[in-house]
mmCIF file of C-alpha atoms in Angstrom:
data_model
loop_
_atom_site.group_PDB
_atom_site.id
_atom_site.type_symbol
_atom_site.label_atom_id
_atom_site.label_comp_id
_atom_site.label_asym_id
_atom_site.label_seq_id
_atom_site.Cartn_x
_atom_site.Cartn_y
_atom_site.Cartn_z
ATOM 1 C CA MET A 1 23.677 96.382 64.620
ATOM 2 C CA ILE A 2 27.194 97.202 65.826
ATOM 3 C CA TYR A 3 27.245 94.140 68.054
ATOM 4 C CA VAL A 4 26.038 91.901 65.199
ATOM 5 C CA ARG A 5 28.762 93.170 62.857
ATOM 6 C CA ALA A 6 31.403 92.757 65.535
ATOM 7 C CA PHE A 7 30.266 89.187 66.184
ATOM 8 C CA ARG A 8 30.291 88.347 62.463
ATOM 9 C CA THR A 9 33.742 89.901 62.084
ATOM 10 C CA SER A 10 35.087 87.798 64.939
ATOM 11 C CA VAL A 11 33.587 84.635 63.434
ATOM 12 C CA LEU A 12 35.098 85.330 60.018
ATOM 13 C CA ALA A 13 38.451 86.053 61.605
ATOM 14 C CA LEU A 14 38.281 82.792 63.518
ATOM 15 C CA GLU A 15 37.560 80.835 60.336
ATOM 16 C CA GLY A 16 40.330 82.621 58.455
ATOM 17 C CA ARG A 17 38.116 83.982 55.692
ATOM 18 C CA MET A 18 38.927 87.678 55.997
ATOM 19 C CA ASN A 19 41.148 88.921 53.172
ATOM 20 C CA ASP A 20 41.881 85.281 52.254
ATOM 21 C CA SER A 21 44.458 85.110 55.021
ATOM 22 C CA PRO A 22 44.961 82.191 57.412
ATOM 23 C CA PRO A 23 43.795 82.668 60.996
ATOM 24 C CA LYS A 24 46.355 83.985 63.439
ATOM 25 C CA ASN A 25 45.155 81.715 66.235
ATOM 26 C CA PRO A 26 44.069 78.419 64.671
ATOM 27 C CA LEU A 27 41.780 76.108 66.562
ATOM 28 C CA PRO A 28 43.423 73.217 68.397
ATOM 29 C CA ARG A 29 43.196 69.744 66.979
ATOM 30 C CA GLY A 30 40.004 67.906 67.747
ATOM 31 C CA MET A 31 37.995 71.171 67.931
ATOM 32 C CA GLY A 32 36.975 71.905 64.352
ATOM 33 C CA GLN A 33 40.383 71.733 62.659
ATOM 34 C CA SER A 34 41.901 68.686 61.034
ATOM 35 C CA ARG A 35 45.560 67.747 61.025
ATOM 36 C CA TYR A 36 45.944 69.268 57.550
ATOM 37 C CA GLY A 37 44.832 72.740 58.633
ATOM 38 C CA LYS A 38 41.335 72.582 57.137
ATOM 39 C CA VAL A 39 38.308 73.544 59.155
ATOM 40 C CA GLY A 40 36.089 70.532 59.717
ATOM 41 C CA VAL A 41 35.626 67.505 61.903
ATOM 42 C CA ALA A 42 38.972 66.057 62.896
ATOM 43 C CA MET A 43 39.705 62.457 63.710
ATOM 44 C CA PRO A 44 40.241 61.542 67.357
ATOM 45 C CA ASP A 45 43.685 62.474 68.585
ATOM 46 C CA PHE A 46 44.682 58.919 69.460
ATOM 47 C CA VAL A 47 44.041 57.855 65.841
ATOM 48 C CA GLU A 48 46.008 60.768 64.396
ATOM 49 C CA HIS A 49 49.018 60.112 66.620
ATOM 50 C CA TYR A 50 48.894 56.331 66.394
ATOM 51 C CA SER A 51 51.785 54.758 64.472
ATOM 52 C CA ARG A 52 54.130 51.802 64.545
ATOM 53 C CA ASN A 53 56.248 53.578 67.152
ATOM 54 C CA VAL A 54 53.216 53.779 69.415
ATOM 55 C CA PHE A 55 52.616 50.082 68.796
ATOM 56 C CA TYR A 56 56.167 49.251 69.899
ATOM 57 C CA LYS A 57 55.898 51.464 72.980
ATOM 58 C CA VAL A 58 52.600 49.930 74.054
ATOM 59 C CA GLY A 59 53.992 46.441 73.485
ATOM 60 C CA ALA A 60 57.122 47.207 75.498
ATOM 61 C CA ALA A 61 55.008 48.635 78.310
ATOM 62 C CA GLY A 62 52.928 45.470 78.232
ATOM 63 C CA VAL A 63 56.037 43.298 78.563
ATOM 64 C CA LEU A 64 57.239 45.337 81.529
ATOM 65 C CA GLY A 65 53.783 45.190 83.085
ATOM 66 C CA THR A 66 53.698 41.417 82.646
ATOM 67 C CA GLY A 67 57.058 41.043 84.359
ATOM 68 C CA ALA A 68 55.989 43.313 87.198
ATOM 69 C CA SER A 69 52.768 41.342 87.684
ATOM 70 C CA PHE A 70 54.716 38.075 87.913
ATOM 71 C CA LEU A 71 57.062 39.573 90.502
ATOM 72 C CA SER A 72 54.254 41.022 92.594
ATOM 73 C CA LEU A 73 51.616 38.281 92.295
ATOM 74 C CA GLY A 74 53.751 35.219 91.683
ATOM 75 C CA TYR A 75 53.620 32.473 89.099
ATOM 76 C CA LEU A 76 50.681 30.706 90.741
ATOM 77 C CA SER A 77 48.288 33.591 90.132
ATOM 78 C CA THR A 78 46.220 33.575 86.943
ATOM 79 C CA THR A 79 46.294 37.356 86.495
ATOM 80 C CA PRO A 80 49.919 37.589 85.255
ATOM 81 C CA TRP A 81 49.307 34.769 82.793
ATOM 82 C CA MET A 82 46.227 36.521 81.414
ATOM 83 C CA ILE A 83 48.174 39.759 81.053
ATOM 84 C CA GLY A 84 51.008 37.903 79.364
ATOM 85 C CA ALA A 85 48.613 36.206 76.943
ATOM 86 C CA SER A 86 47.108 39.582 76.021
ATOM 87 C CA VAL A 87 50.549 41.081 75.425
ATOM 88 C CA ALA A 88 51.561 38.065 73.328
ATOM 89 C CA CYS A 89 48.444 38.480 71.178
ATOM 90 C CA TRP A 90 49.254 42.188 70.821
ATOM 91 C CA TRP A 91 52.739 41.440 69.496
ATOM 92 C CA TYR A 92 51.602 38.555 67.296
ATOM 93 C CA VAL A 93 48.822 40.491 65.558
ATOM 94 C CA GLY A 94 50.827 43.707 65.307
ATOM 95 C CA LEU A 95 53.951 42.129 63.831
ATOM 96 C CA ASN A 96 51.856 40.251 61.275
ATOM 97 C CA ASP A 97 50.230 43.537 60.274
ATOM 98 C CA ILE A 98 53.605 45.225 59.867
ATOM 99 C CA LYS A 99 55.208 42.383 57.904
ATOM 100 C CA GLN A 100 52.371 41.848 55.408
ATOM 101 C CA GLU A 101 52.581 43.792 52.124
ATOM 102 C CA HIS A 102 49.003 43.668 50.843
ATOM 103 C CA GLN A 103 47.341 46.436 52.873
ATOM 104 C CA SER A 104 49.110 49.654 53.771
ATOM 105 C CA ILE A 105 46.515 50.555 56.409
ATOM 106 C CA ARG A 106 47.500 47.469 58.391
ATOM 107 C CA ARG A 107 51.172 48.437 58.241
ATOM 108 C CA ASN A 108 50.460 52.002 59.363
ATOM 109 C CA PHE A 109 47.907 51.137 62.060
ATOM 110 C CA PRO A 110 48.848 47.702 63.414
ATOM 111 C CA VAL A 111 46.315 46.082 65.764
ATOM 112 C CA LEU A 112 44.148 49.220 65.791
ATOM 113 C CA VAL A 113 42.993 48.570 62.229
ATOM 114 C CA HIS A 114 41.217 45.401 63.356
ATOM 115 C CA VAL A 115 38.822 47.511 65.415
ATOM 116 C CA ARG A 116 37.694 49.073 62.147
ATOM 117 C CA TYR A 117 37.229 45.661 60.561
ATOM 118 C CA ILE A 118 35.142 44.491 63.515
ATOM 119 C CA LEU A 119 32.913 47.571 63.347
ATOM 120 C CA GLU A 120 32.487 47.128 59.595
ATOM 121 C CA SER A 121 31.477 43.492 60.054
ATOM 122 C CA ILE A 122 28.732 44.325 62.570
ATOM 123 C CA ARG A 123 27.607 47.520 60.814
ATOM 124 C CA PRO A 124 24.433 45.947 59.312
ATOM 125 C CA GLU A 125 23.366 44.621 62.712
ATOM 126 C CA ILE A 126 24.039 47.957 64.424
ATOM 127 C CA ARG A 127 22.000 49.790 61.796
ATOM 128 C CA GLN A 128 19.168 47.262 61.889
ATOM 129 C CA TYR A 129 18.769 47.009 65.660
ATOM 130 C CA LEU A 130 19.844 50.459 66.881
ATOM 131 C CA ILE A 131 19.375 53.021 64.086
ATOM 132 C CA GLU A 132 16.656 51.997 61.639
ATOM 133 C CA SER A 133 13.003 52.478 62.468
ATOM 134 C CA ASP A 134 10.245 49.970 61.749
ATOM 135 C CA HIS A 135 9.356 51.726 58.487
ATOM 136 C CA GLU A 136 12.823 52.142 56.928
ATOM 137 C CA ALA A 137 15.146 49.893 54.931
ATOM 138 C CA GLY A 138 14.329 47.911 51.839
ATOM 139 C CA PRO A 139 13.098 46.045 49.994
ATOM 140 C CA TYR A 140 10.921 45.306 53.027
ATOM 141 C CA SER A 141 10.750 47.213 56.273
ATOM 142 C CA ARG A 142 10.956 45.537 59.647
ATOM 143 C CA GLU A 143 7.225 46.000 60.085
ATOM 144 C CA ASN A 144 6.466 44.157 56.837
ATOM 145 C CA ARG A 145 8.869 41.361 57.729
ATOM 146 C CA SER A 146 7.200 40.934 61.119
ATOM 147 C CA ILE A 147 3.797 40.601 59.460
ATOM 148 C CA ALA A 148 5.142 37.988 57.025
ATOM 149 C CA TYR A 149 6.805 36.013 59.832
ATOM 150 C CA ASN A 150 3.664 36.010 61.978
ATOM 151 C CA ARG A 151 1.485 34.873 59.079
ATOM 152 C CA SER A 152 3.880 32.062 58.202
ATOM 153 C CA LYS A 153 3.730 30.837 61.819
ATOM 154 C CA LEU A 154 -0.075 31.226 62.005
ATOM 155 C CA LEU A 155 0.282 33.911 64.672
ATOM 156 C CA ASN A 156 -1.608 37.153 65.125
ATOM 157 C CA ASP A 157 -0.541 39.546 62.359
ATOM 158 C CA ALA A 158 -2.671 42.505 63.475
ATOM 159 C CA MET A 159 -0.398 45.449 64.278
ATOM 160 C CA PRO A 160 -1.526 48.849 65.570
ATOM 161 C CA LEU A 161 -0.784 51.650 63.141
ATOM 162 C CA GLY A 162 -2.324 55.104 63.535
ATOM 163 C CA THR A 163 0.061 57.498 65.239
ATOM 164 C CA ARG A 164 3.030 55.174 64.748
ATOM 165 C CA ARG A 165 3.261 56.538 61.203
ATOM 166 C CA ASP A 166 3.905 60.071 59.992
ATOM 167 C CA VAL A 167 0.592 61.062 58.419
ATOM 168 C CA THR A 168 2.136 64.209 56.910
ATOM 169 C CA GLU A 169 4.877 62.494 54.900
ATOM 170 C CA VAL A 170 4.735 62.359 51.112
ATOM 171 C CA GLY A 171 3.154 59.141 49.863
ATOM 172 C CA TYR A 172 1.070 58.422 52.961
ATOM 173 C CA GLU A 173 -2.235 56.822 51.934
ATOM 174 C CA TRP A 174 -5.591 56.856 53.679
ATOM 175 C CA ALA A 175 -9.256 56.181 52.926
ATOM 176 C CA ASN A 176 -11.979 58.832 52.791
ATOM 177 C CA HIS A 177 -15.742 58.518 52.552
ATOM 178 C CA SER A 178 -17.033 58.801 49.002
ATOM 179 C CA ILE A 179 -19.995 61.005 48.065
ATOM 180 C CA TRP A 180 -20.873 58.673 45.178
ATOM 181 C CA PRO A 181 -19.938 55.168 46.345
ATOM 182 C CA VAL A 182 -19.927 52.262 43.930
ATOM 183 C CA THR A 183 -20.285 48.569 44.547
ATOM 184 C CA ALA A 184 -16.886 46.888 44.803
ATOM 185 C CA THR A 185 -16.527 43.477 43.249
ATOM 186 C CA GLU A 186 -14.844 40.538 44.922
ATOM 187 C CA GLU A 187 -11.910 40.734 42.503
ATOM 188 C CA ASP A 188 -11.280 44.408 43.273
ATOM 189 C CA SER A 189 -11.356 44.049 47.056
ATOM 190 C CA ARG A 190 -9.061 41.048 47.458
ATOM 191 C CA VAL A 191 -5.658 39.961 46.193
ATOM 192 C CA LEU A 192 -4.352 36.441 45.698
ATOM 193 C CA ILE A 193 -1.018 35.812 47.407
ATOM 194 C CA GLY A 194 1.187 33.048 46.035
ATOM 195 C CA GLY A 195 2.661 32.247 42.630
ATOM 196 C CA LYS A 196 2.502 29.167 40.469
ATOM 197 C CA ASP A 197 4.983 27.332 42.697
ATOM 198 C CA CYS A 198 3.063 28.092 45.903
ATOM 199 C CA THR A 199 1.172 25.122 47.335
ATOM 200 C CA GLN A 200 -0.909 27.107 49.845
ATOM 201 C CA LYS A 201 -2.234 30.220 48.163
ATOM 202 C CA TYR A 202 -4.610 32.432 50.065
ATOM 203 C CA SER A 203 -6.803 35.417 49.334
ATOM 204 C CA ALA A 204 -6.177 38.533 51.415
ATOM 205 C CA SER A 205 -8.365 41.582 51.751
ATOM 206 C CA ILE A 206 -6.893 44.851 50.517
ATOM 207 C CA LEU A 207 -8.817 46.995 53.005
ATOM 208 C CA ASN A 208 -9.161 45.831 56.600
ATOM 209 C CA ILE A 209 -11.090 47.323 59.500
ATOM 210 C CA SER A 210 -9.152 47.720 62.720
ATOM 211 C CA ALA A 211 -10.726 46.412 65.900
ATOM 212 C CA MET A 212 -11.637 48.822 68.703
ATOM 213 C CA SER A 213 -11.727 48.177 72.409
ATOM 214 C CA PHE A 214 -14.920 48.101 74.456
ATOM 215 C CA GLY A 215 -13.630 51.026 76.478
ATOM 216 C CA ALA A 216 -13.443 53.191 73.354
ATOM 217 C CA LEU A 217 -16.927 52.270 72.103
ATOM 218 C CA SER A 218 -18.770 51.732 75.417
ATOM 219 C CA GLU A 219 -21.999 49.789 75.705
ATOM 220 C CA ASN A 220 -23.972 52.462 73.806
ATOM 221 C CA ALA A 221 -22.253 51.491 70.576
#
């Protein structure tokens, strides 16, 4: 019990919550403390310290590096010209960001702000291909879209389910044997797909039986 209290006391002292006093030894930046002194997830250090002065320093270093590459490799080499073109693009984009008066974030973070714009533009693709599962998103999941695409191309639309789904989640549906079965009519067991503007309507079964392999059934079945 003494060790537990001592550990809790040290944690509270580290967070600065004892007697409403600030911590004596605050955490360094990038390790749980933001630039404003609040405990939390801080931005990367290079973003916090980036400014127009850093832009000018990087651009000046690029100019010096371009000159050094020309002196060492000569004018006939393509490497100095590629470095020079990159430095020219750096200055062109950065100066345009600083001179424009419509967006303050571009003036404060020249050139670097375009990385954010690029990530925002490809955010849907990153989420769709790298983060989302086959059963997420809306209004249709990737699994439902794949079934619709295969049916439109007259391909095989049978997809294995079973353990690919979470059978314990809320809303999961399944079929059980009935003690008092009733005769299902044709209208209750099928659904017509296609509206009034559809030229090729078709009737689909609501309940389908999945095929099983011969190895699972064996010849005795």
